[in-house]
């Protein structure tokens, strides 16, 4: 019985340490890490993007034939 108590002591101490760390992370009111995108400047739109497109009208959708019904 003493042997079982001696063998369980390290296991229980590791479990206590792990649970203490998990509890600190779950109940911490302020996040210690910032989000990965925080602190970056906002994205800017590229001007003139539509002028660089290929000339000519955009391809139109085929509206003459109705779409076939799909099976559920």
mmCIF file of N, CA and C in Angstrom:
data_model
loop_
_atom_site.group_PDB
_atom_site.id
_atom_site.type_symbol
_atom_site.label_atom_id
_atom_site.label_comp_id
_atom_site.label_asym_id
_atom_site.label_seq_id
_atom_site.Cartn_x
_atom_site.Cartn_y
_atom_site.Cartn_z
ATOM 1 N N UNK A 1 0.821 -1.187 0.000
ATOM 2 C CA UNK A 1 0.000 0.000 0.000
ATOM 3 C C UNK A 1 0.869 1.256 0.000
ATOM 4 N N UNK A 2 1.970 1.205 0.656
ATOM 5 C CA UNK A 2 2.910 2.320 0.660
ATOM 6 C C UNK A 2 3.498 2.520 -0.741
ATOM 7 N N UNK A 3 3.726 1.421 -1.421
ATOM 8 C CA UNK A 3 4.269 1.478 -2.777
ATOM 9 C C UNK A 3 3.288 2.196 -3.722
ATOM 10 N N UNK A 4 2.005 1.914 -3.602
ATOM 11 C CA UNK A 4 0.997 2.571 -4.441
ATOM 12 C C UNK A 4 0.945 4.064 -4.137
ATOM 13 N N UNK A 5 1.034 4.442 -2.890
ATOM 14 C CA UNK A 5 1.016 5.851 -2.502
ATOM 15 C C UNK A 5 2.239 6.575 -3.050
ATOM 16 N N UNK A 6 3.387 5.949 -3.020
ATOM 17 C CA UNK A 6 4.622 6.563 -3.523
ATOM 18 C C UNK A 6 4.560 6.704 -5.050
ATOM 19 N N UNK A 7 3.962 5.731 -5.721
ATOM 20 C CA UNK A 7 3.862 5.812 -7.174
ATOM 21 C C UNK A 7 2.823 6.833 -7.629
ATOM 22 N N UNK A 8 1.771 7.044 -6.861
ATOM 23 C CA UNK A 8 0.735 8.002 -7.230
ATOM 24 C C UNK A 8 1.098 9.442 -6.903
ATOM 25 N N UNK A 9 2.034 9.660 -6.004
ATOM 26 C CA UNK A 9 2.396 11.020 -5.594
ATOM 27 C C UNK A 9 2.902 11.872 -6.763
ATOM 28 N N UNK A 10 3.819 11.413 -7.614
ATOM 29 C CA UNK A 10 4.245 12.256 -8.746
ATOM 30 C C UNK A 10 3.110 12.518 -9.747
ATOM 31 N N UNK A 11 2.280 11.517 -9.970
ATOM 32 C CA UNK A 11 1.167 11.687 -10.897
ATOM 33 C C UNK A 11 0.195 12.751 -10.395
ATOM 34 N N UNK A 12 -0.133 12.716 -9.131
ATOM 35 C CA UNK A 12 -1.058 13.696 -8.575
ATOM 36 C C UNK A 12 -0.447 15.100 -8.539
ATOM 37 N N UNK A 13 0.842 15.201 -8.309
ATOM 38 C CA UNK A 13 1.471 16.522 -8.298
ATOM 39 C C UNK A 13 1.493 17.127 -9.705
ATOM 40 N N UNK A 14 1.737 16.318 -10.723
ATOM 41 C CA UNK A 14 1.694 16.816 -12.097
ATOM 42 C C UNK A 14 0.260 17.222 -12.464
ATOM 43 N N UNK A 15 -0.708 16.441 -12.053
ATOM 44 C CA UNK A 15 -2.102 16.780 -12.313
ATOM 45 C C UNK A 15 -2.477 18.094 -11.638
ATOM 46 N N UNK A 16 -2.004 18.322 -10.434
ATOM 47 C CA UNK A 16 -2.281 19.564 -9.721
ATOM 48 C C UNK A 16 -1.682 20.761 -10.455
ATOM 49 N N UNK A 17 -0.469 20.633 -10.942
ATOM 50 C CA UNK A 17 0.187 21.730 -11.659
ATOM 51 C C UNK A 17 -0.545 22.030 -12.970
ATOM 52 N N UNK A 18 -0.916 20.990 -13.703
ATOM 53 C CA UNK A 18 -1.609 21.184 -14.982
ATOM 54 C C UNK A 18 -2.967 21.835 -14.759
ATOM 55 N N UNK A 19 -3.691 21.391 -13.776
ATOM 56 C CA UNK A 19 -5.012 21.968 -13.514
ATOM 57 C C UNK A 19 -4.897 23.421 -13.051
ATOM 58 N N UNK A 20 -3.846 23.763 -12.321
ATOM 59 C CA UNK A 20 -3.629 25.137 -11.901
ATOM 60 C C UNK A 20 -3.395 26.029 -13.116
ATOM 61 N N UNK A 21 -2.594 25.561 -14.064
ATOM 62 C CA UNK A 21 -2.328 26.340 -15.283
ATOM 63 C C UNK A 21 -3.601 26.494 -16.121
ATOM 64 N N UNK A 22 -4.370 25.433 -16.256
ATOM 65 C CA UNK A 22 -5.606 25.496 -17.039
ATOM 66 C C UNK A 22 -6.593 26.461 -16.393
ATOM 67 N N UNK A 23 -6.700 26.424 -15.090
ATOM 68 C CA UNK A 23 -7.608 27.321 -14.385
ATOM 69 C C UNK A 23 -7.177 28.771 -14.567
ATOM 70 N N UNK A 24 -5.892 29.051 -14.509
ATOM 71 C CA UNK A 24 -5.406 30.421 -14.705
ATOM 72 C C UNK A 24 -5.724 30.915 -16.110
ATOM 73 N N UNK A 25 -5.603 30.067 -17.101
ATOM 74 C CA UNK A 25 -5.893 30.490 -18.476
ATOM 75 C C UNK A 25 -7.384 30.698 -18.709
ATOM 76 N N UNK A 26 -8.214 29.870 -18.124
ATOM 77 C CA UNK A 26 -9.653 29.984 -18.348
ATOM 78 C C UNK A 26 -10.269 31.168 -17.613
ATOM 79 N N UNK A 27 -9.773 31.462 -16.431
ATOM 80 C CA UNK A 27 -10.391 32.488 -15.602
ATOM 81 C C UNK A 27 -9.661 33.830 -15.650
ATOM 82 N N UNK A 28 -8.696 33.984 -16.539
ATOM 83 C CA UNK A 28 -7.951 35.233 -16.659
ATOM 84 C C UNK A 28 -8.843 36.275 -17.332
ATOM 85 N N UNK A 29 -9.168 37.394 -16.653
ATOM 86 C CA UNK A 29 -10.080 38.362 -17.246
ATOM 87 C C UNK A 29 -9.471 39.146 -18.411
ATOM 88 N N UNK A 30 -8.168 39.358 -18.424
ATOM 89 C CA UNK A 30 -7.531 40.095 -19.508
ATOM 90 C C UNK A 30 -6.695 39.135 -20.336
ATOM 91 N N UNK A 31 -6.892 39.135 -21.631
ATOM 92 C CA UNK A 31 -6.082 38.237 -22.469
ATOM 93 C C UNK A 31 -4.634 38.710 -22.499
ATOM 94 N N UNK A 32 -3.720 37.784 -22.346
ATOM 95 C CA UNK A 32 -2.308 38.140 -22.312
ATOM 96 C C UNK A 32 -1.734 38.326 -23.705
ATOM 97 N N UNK A 33 -2.359 37.699 -24.696
ATOM 98 C CA UNK A 33 -1.864 37.815 -26.061
ATOM 99 C C UNK A 33 -2.802 38.695 -26.871
ATOM 100 N N UNK A 34 -2.209 39.460 -27.773
ATOM 101 C CA UNK A 34 -3.029 40.244 -28.688
ATOM 102 C C UNK A 34 -3.335 39.410 -29.915
ATOM 103 N N UNK A 35 -4.358 39.796 -30.615
ATOM 104 C CA UNK A 35 -4.701 39.085 -31.838
ATOM 105 C C UNK A 35 -3.610 39.304 -32.872
ATOM 106 N N UNK A 36 -3.500 38.393 -33.798
ATOM 107 C CA UNK A 36 -2.414 38.459 -34.764
ATOM 108 C C UNK A 36 -2.509 39.670 -35.681
ATOM 109 N N UNK A 37 -3.706 40.190 -35.915
ATOM 110 C CA UNK A 37 -3.870 41.323 -36.820
ATOM 111 C C UNK A 37 -3.880 42.655 -36.077
ATOM 112 N N UNK A 38 -3.796 42.624 -34.779
ATOM 113 C CA UNK A 38 -3.845 43.863 -34.016
ATOM 114 C C UNK A 38 -2.559 44.658 -34.234
ATOM 115 N N UNK A 39 -2.686 45.945 -34.317
ATOM 116 C CA UNK A 39 -1.526 46.797 -34.480
ATOM 117 C C UNK A 39 -1.141 47.042 -35.931
ATOM 118 N N UNK A 40 -1.730 46.335 -36.844
ATOM 119 C CA UNK A 40 -1.436 46.569 -38.252
ATOM 120 C C UNK A 40 -2.296 47.709 -38.759
ATOM 121 N N UNK A 41 -1.817 48.368 -39.787
ATOM 122 C CA UNK A 41 -2.623 49.426 -40.373
ATOM 123 C C UNK A 41 -3.744 48.806 -41.199
ATOM 124 N N UNK A 42 -4.834 49.513 -41.387
ATOM 125 C CA UNK A 42 -5.957 48.947 -42.150
ATOM 126 C C UNK A 42 -5.589 48.795 -43.624
ATOM 127 N N UNK A 43 -6.279 47.898 -44.286
ATOM 128 C CA UNK A 43 -6.029 47.671 -45.699
ATOM 129 C C UNK A 43 -6.519 48.867 -46.517
ATOM 130 N N UNK A 44 -5.811 49.130 -47.607
ATOM 131 C CA UNK A 44 -6.203 50.219 -48.494
ATOM 132 C C UNK A 44 -6.735 49.636 -49.798
ATOM 133 N N UNK A 45 -7.697 50.331 -50.382
ATOM 134 C CA UNK A 45 -8.227 49.905 -51.659
ATOM 135 C C UNK A 45 -7.295 50.366 -52.772
ATOM 136 N N UNK A 46 -7.143 49.539 -53.790
ATOM 137 C CA UNK A 46 -6.312 49.896 -54.930
ATOM 138 C C UNK A 46 -7.169 50.699 -55.889
ATOM 139 N N UNK A 47 -6.692 51.878 -56.254
ATOM 140 C CA UNK A 47 -7.454 52.746 -57.146
ATOM 141 C C UNK A 47 -7.240 52.311 -58.585
ATOM 142 N N UNK A 48 -8.284 52.434 -59.394
ATOM 143 C CA UNK A 48 -8.182 52.184 -60.822
ATOM 144 C C UNK A 48 -8.169 50.724 -61.201
ATOM 145 N N UNK A 49 -8.628 49.848 -60.358
ATOM 146 C CA UNK A 49 -8.622 48.438 -60.685
ATOM 147 C C UNK A 49 -9.535 48.083 -61.836
ATOM 148 N N UNK A 50 -10.658 48.784 -61.966
ATOM 149 C CA UNK A 50 -11.592 48.467 -63.041
ATOM 150 C C UNK A 50 -11.088 48.969 -64.390
ATOM 151 N N UNK A 51 -10.203 49.948 -64.414
ATOM 152 C CA UNK A 51 -9.679 50.457 -65.681
ATOM 153 C C UNK A 51 -8.695 49.484 -66.306
ATOM 154 N N UNK A 52 -8.064 48.662 -65.507
ATOM 155 C CA UNK A 52 -7.068 47.725 -66.019
ATOM 156 C C UNK A 52 -7.688 46.424 -66.492
ATOM 157 N N UNK A 53 -8.981 46.300 -66.407
ATOM 158 C CA UNK A 53 -9.653 45.066 -66.821
ATOM 159 C C UNK A 53 -9.638 44.947 -68.340
ATOM 160 N N UNK A 54 -9.892 43.750 -68.829
ATOM 161 C CA UNK A 54 -9.906 43.511 -70.272
ATOM 162 C C UNK A 54 -11.032 44.306 -70.913
ATOM 163 N N UNK A 55 -10.800 44.869 -72.123
ATOM 164 C CA UNK A 55 -11.853 45.648 -72.770
ATOM 165 C C UNK A 55 -12.983 44.752 -73.267
ATOM 166 N N UNK A 56 -14.141 45.326 -73.397
ATOM 167 C CA UNK A 56 -15.289 44.575 -73.885
ATOM 168 C C UNK A 56 -16.284 44.329 -72.776
ATOM 169 N N UNK A 57 -17.503 43.952 -73.175
ATOM 170 C CA UNK A 57 -18.537 43.717 -72.160
ATOM 171 C C UNK A 57 -18.252 42.447 -71.366
ATOM 172 N N UNK A 58 -18.769 42.427 -70.185
ATOM 173 C CA UNK A 58 -18.624 41.250 -69.332
ATOM 174 C C UNK A 58 -19.498 40.133 -69.877
ATOM 175 N N UNK A 59 -19.095 38.888 -69.746
ATOM 176 C CA UNK A 59 -19.931 37.783 -70.242
ATOM 177 C C UNK A 59 -21.243 37.731 -69.469
ATOM 178 N N UNK A 60 -22.331 37.574 -70.223
ATOM 179 C CA UNK A 60 -23.660 37.548 -69.610
ATOM 180 C C UNK A 60 -24.071 36.115 -69.308
ATOM 181 N N UNK A 61 -24.922 35.968 -68.352
ATOM 182 C CA UNK A 61 -25.425 34.650 -67.991
ATOM 183 C C UNK A 61 -26.466 34.212 -69.002
ATOM 184 N N UNK A 62 -26.547 32.924 -69.247
ATOM 185 C CA UNK A 62 -27.520 32.375 -70.182
ATOM 186 C C UNK A 62 -28.883 32.350 -69.498
ATOM 187 N N UNK A 63 -29.789 33.263 -69.917
ATOM 188 C CA UNK A 63 -31.104 33.356 -69.271
ATOM 189 C C UNK A 63 -32.217 32.761 -70.129
ATOM 190 N N UNK A 64 -31.875 32.241 -71.295
ATOM 191 C CA UNK A 64 -32.901 31.708 -72.180
ATOM 192 C C UNK A 64 -33.478 30.388 -71.675
ATOM 193 N N UNK A 65 -32.665 29.500 -71.185
ATOM 194 C CA UNK A 65 -33.145 28.210 -70.711
ATOM 195 C C UNK A 65 -33.172 28.208 -69.189
ATOM 196 N N UNK A 66 -34.272 27.826 -68.580
ATOM 197 C CA UNK A 66 -34.309 27.776 -67.117
ATOM 198 C C UNK A 66 -33.413 26.646 -66.610
ATOM 199 N N UNK A 67 -32.871 26.792 -65.438
ATOM 200 C CA UNK A 67 -32.014 25.739 -64.887
ATOM 201 C C UNK A 67 -32.825 24.482 -64.596
ATOM 202 N N UNK A 68 -32.188 23.360 -64.787
ATOM 203 C CA UNK A 68 -32.843 22.069 -64.550
ATOM 204 C C UNK A 68 -33.064 21.886 -63.056
ATOM 205 N N UNK A 69 -34.179 21.284 -62.640
ATOM 206 C CA UNK A 69 -34.412 21.055 -61.209
ATOM 207 C C UNK A 69 -33.386 20.062 -60.669
ATOM 208 N N UNK A 70 -32.976 20.300 -59.468
ATOM 209 C CA UNK A 70 -31.990 19.435 -58.827
ATOM 210 C C UNK A 70 -32.676 18.462 -57.896
ATOM 211 N N UNK A 71 -32.099 17.291 -57.832
ATOM 212 C CA UNK A 71 -32.623 16.284 -56.896
ATOM 213 C C UNK A 71 -32.119 16.596 -55.498
ATOM 214 N N UNK A 72 -32.943 16.359 -54.521
ATOM 215 C CA UNK A 72 -32.565 16.649 -53.148
ATOM 216 C C UNK A 72 -31.721 15.556 -52.568
#
